Amino acid sequence: ERPFFRRRTTTTSGEKESAAAFVDFDRLCRAPLSAADYAALADRYDVLFLDNVPRLSPERHDEARRFLTFVDVFYDRGNLLGIHAAAPIDDLLLVDDDDDD
C-alpha cells in the first residue's frame, strides 16, 4: 500500500518542477520509518501536507519520536510542511508530569 493518497507536480514559469504530496499521519508516523526514509521523501517532495495529526501522549512515544524526526528533516532541508492537527502545535505533545526526566 502506498503511503501517499495524492500527488501533484507543478512548474512555475522558468522555475524547477516541484512536487507536493498529501499523507495521513498514521501512514507516516506509525510505520517503522527512519530519518533516512524521511530524507528520501524530502528529496522527492518540496511540499508535504500531513493530515490527522493527533495529540501525542507518552503512550504514543514511538509515533511522537517519528513525528519530530520527520519535522526536523523537512525543516533542515528547507521543505514546506503543512499540518492539519487535533490541537495547536504547542499542545500536540502531551508530557507526563510524573516523569522525573
GROMACS .gro file of C-alpha atoms in nm:
model
  101
    1GLU     CA    1   0.000   0.000   0.000
    2ARG     CA    2   0.139   0.339  -0.097
    3PRO     CA    3   0.174   0.595   0.184
    4PHE     CA    4   0.050   0.885  -0.031
    5PHE     CA    5  -0.305   0.937  -0.136
    6ARG     CA    6  -0.249   1.231  -0.369
    7ARG     CA    7   0.047   1.380  -0.556
    8ARG     CA    8   0.062   1.693  -0.768
    9THR     CA    9   0.352   1.826  -0.975
   10THR     CA   10   0.367   2.185  -1.094
   11THR     CA   11   0.609   2.403  -1.285
   12THR     CA   12   0.611   2.778  -1.246
   13SER     CA   13   0.746   2.984  -1.538
   14GLY     CA   14   1.113   2.902  -1.554
   15GLU     CA   15   1.141   2.754  -1.206
   16LYS     CA   16   1.222   2.393  -1.134
   17GLU     CA   17   0.946   2.140  -1.115
   18SER     CA   18   0.809   2.098  -0.766
   19ALA     CA   19   0.605   1.816  -0.622
   20ALA     CA   20   0.355   1.814  -0.339
   21ALA     CA   21   0.202   1.523  -0.154
   22PHE     CA   22  -0.074   1.467   0.100
   23VAL     CA   23  -0.022   1.194   0.357
   24ASP     CA   24  -0.203   1.068   0.665
   25PHE     CA   25  -0.020   1.077   0.999
   26ASP     CA   26  -0.071   0.707   1.066
   27ARG     CA   27   0.089   0.606   0.737
   28LEU     CA   28   0.391   0.827   0.802
   29CYS     CA   29   0.447   0.802   1.177
   30ARG     CA   30   0.305   0.465   1.282
   31ALA     CA   31   0.514   0.285   1.023
   32PRO     CA   32   0.872   0.191   1.119
   33LEU     CA   33   1.037   0.472   0.919
   34SER     CA   34   1.370   0.639   0.992
   35ALA     CA   35   1.531   0.977   0.928
   36ALA     CA   36   1.674   0.833   0.605
   37ASP     CA   37   1.321   0.747   0.488
   38TYR     CA   38   1.202   1.098   0.567
   39ALA     CA   39   1.505   1.245   0.386
   40ALA     CA   40   1.410   1.045   0.076
   41LEU     CA   41   1.059   1.194   0.098
   42ALA     CA   42   1.204   1.542   0.137
   43ASP     CA   43   1.417   1.487  -0.174
   44ARG     CA   44   1.111   1.380  -0.372
   45TYR     CA   45   0.852   1.630  -0.245
   46ASP     CA   46   0.908   2.002  -0.197
   47VAL     CA   47   0.578   2.039  -0.014
   48LEU     CA   48   0.405   1.786   0.207
   49PHE     CA   49   0.068   1.816   0.378
   50LEU     CA   50   0.034   1.593   0.684
   51ASP     CA   51  -0.326   1.518   0.784
   52ASN     CA   52  -0.489   1.380   1.100
   53VAL     CA   53  -0.205   1.453   1.342
   54PRO     CA   54  -0.335   1.351   1.687
   55ARG     CA   55  -0.233   1.477   2.028
   56LEU     CA   56   0.065   1.261   2.123
   57SER     CA   57   0.070   1.124   2.476
   58PRO     CA   58   0.362   0.942   2.640
   59GLU     CA   59   0.194   0.614   2.539
   60ARG     CA   60   0.250   0.713   2.175
   61HIS     CA   61   0.622   0.768   2.228
   62ASP     CA   62   0.735   0.598   1.905
   63GLU     CA   63   0.491   0.795   1.693
   64ALA     CA   64   0.590   1.121   1.864
   65ARG     CA   65   0.959   1.046   1.806
   66ARG     CA   66   0.897   0.972   1.438
   67PHE     CA   67   0.685   1.286   1.401
   68LEU     CA   68   0.960   1.504   1.550
   69THR     CA   69   1.224   1.336   1.332
   70PHE     CA   70   1.008   1.392   1.024
   71VAL     CA   71   0.956   1.762   1.107
   72ASP     CA   72   1.329   1.808   1.177
   73VAL     CA   73   1.428   1.652   0.843
   74PHE     CA   74   1.182   1.865   0.644
   75TYR     CA   75   1.288   2.179   0.832
   76ASP     CA   76   1.660   2.113   0.787
   77ARG     CA   77   1.612   2.068   0.410
   78GLY     CA   78   1.401   2.380   0.375
   79ASN     CA   79   1.091   2.195   0.253
   80LEU     CA   80   0.742   2.327   0.314
   81LEU     CA   81   0.520   2.136   0.553
   82GLY     CA   82   0.152   2.187   0.620
   83ILE     CA   83  -0.002   2.014   0.920
   84HIS     CA   84  -0.369   1.953   0.999
   85ALA     CA   85  -0.371   1.859   1.366
   86ALA     CA   86  -0.609   1.784   1.652
   87ALA     CA   87  -0.461   2.072   1.855
   88PRO     CA   88  -0.237   2.377   1.814
   89ILE     CA   89   0.128   2.284   1.762
   90ASP     CA   90   0.222   2.386   2.119
   91ASP     CA   91  -0.036   2.140   2.255
   92LEU     CA   92   0.038   1.837   2.036
   93LEU     CA   93   0.297   1.670   2.258
   94LEU     CA   94   0.149   1.578   2.594
   95VAL     CA   95   0.411   1.547   2.865
   96ASP     CA   96   0.378   1.312   3.159
   97ASP     CA   97   0.413   1.546   3.458
   98ASP     CA   98   0.501   1.248   3.681
   99ASP     CA   99   0.816   1.177   3.479
  100ASP     CA  100   1.135   1.264   3.668
  101ASP     CA  101   1.347   1.317   3.350
   0.00000   0.00000   0.00000
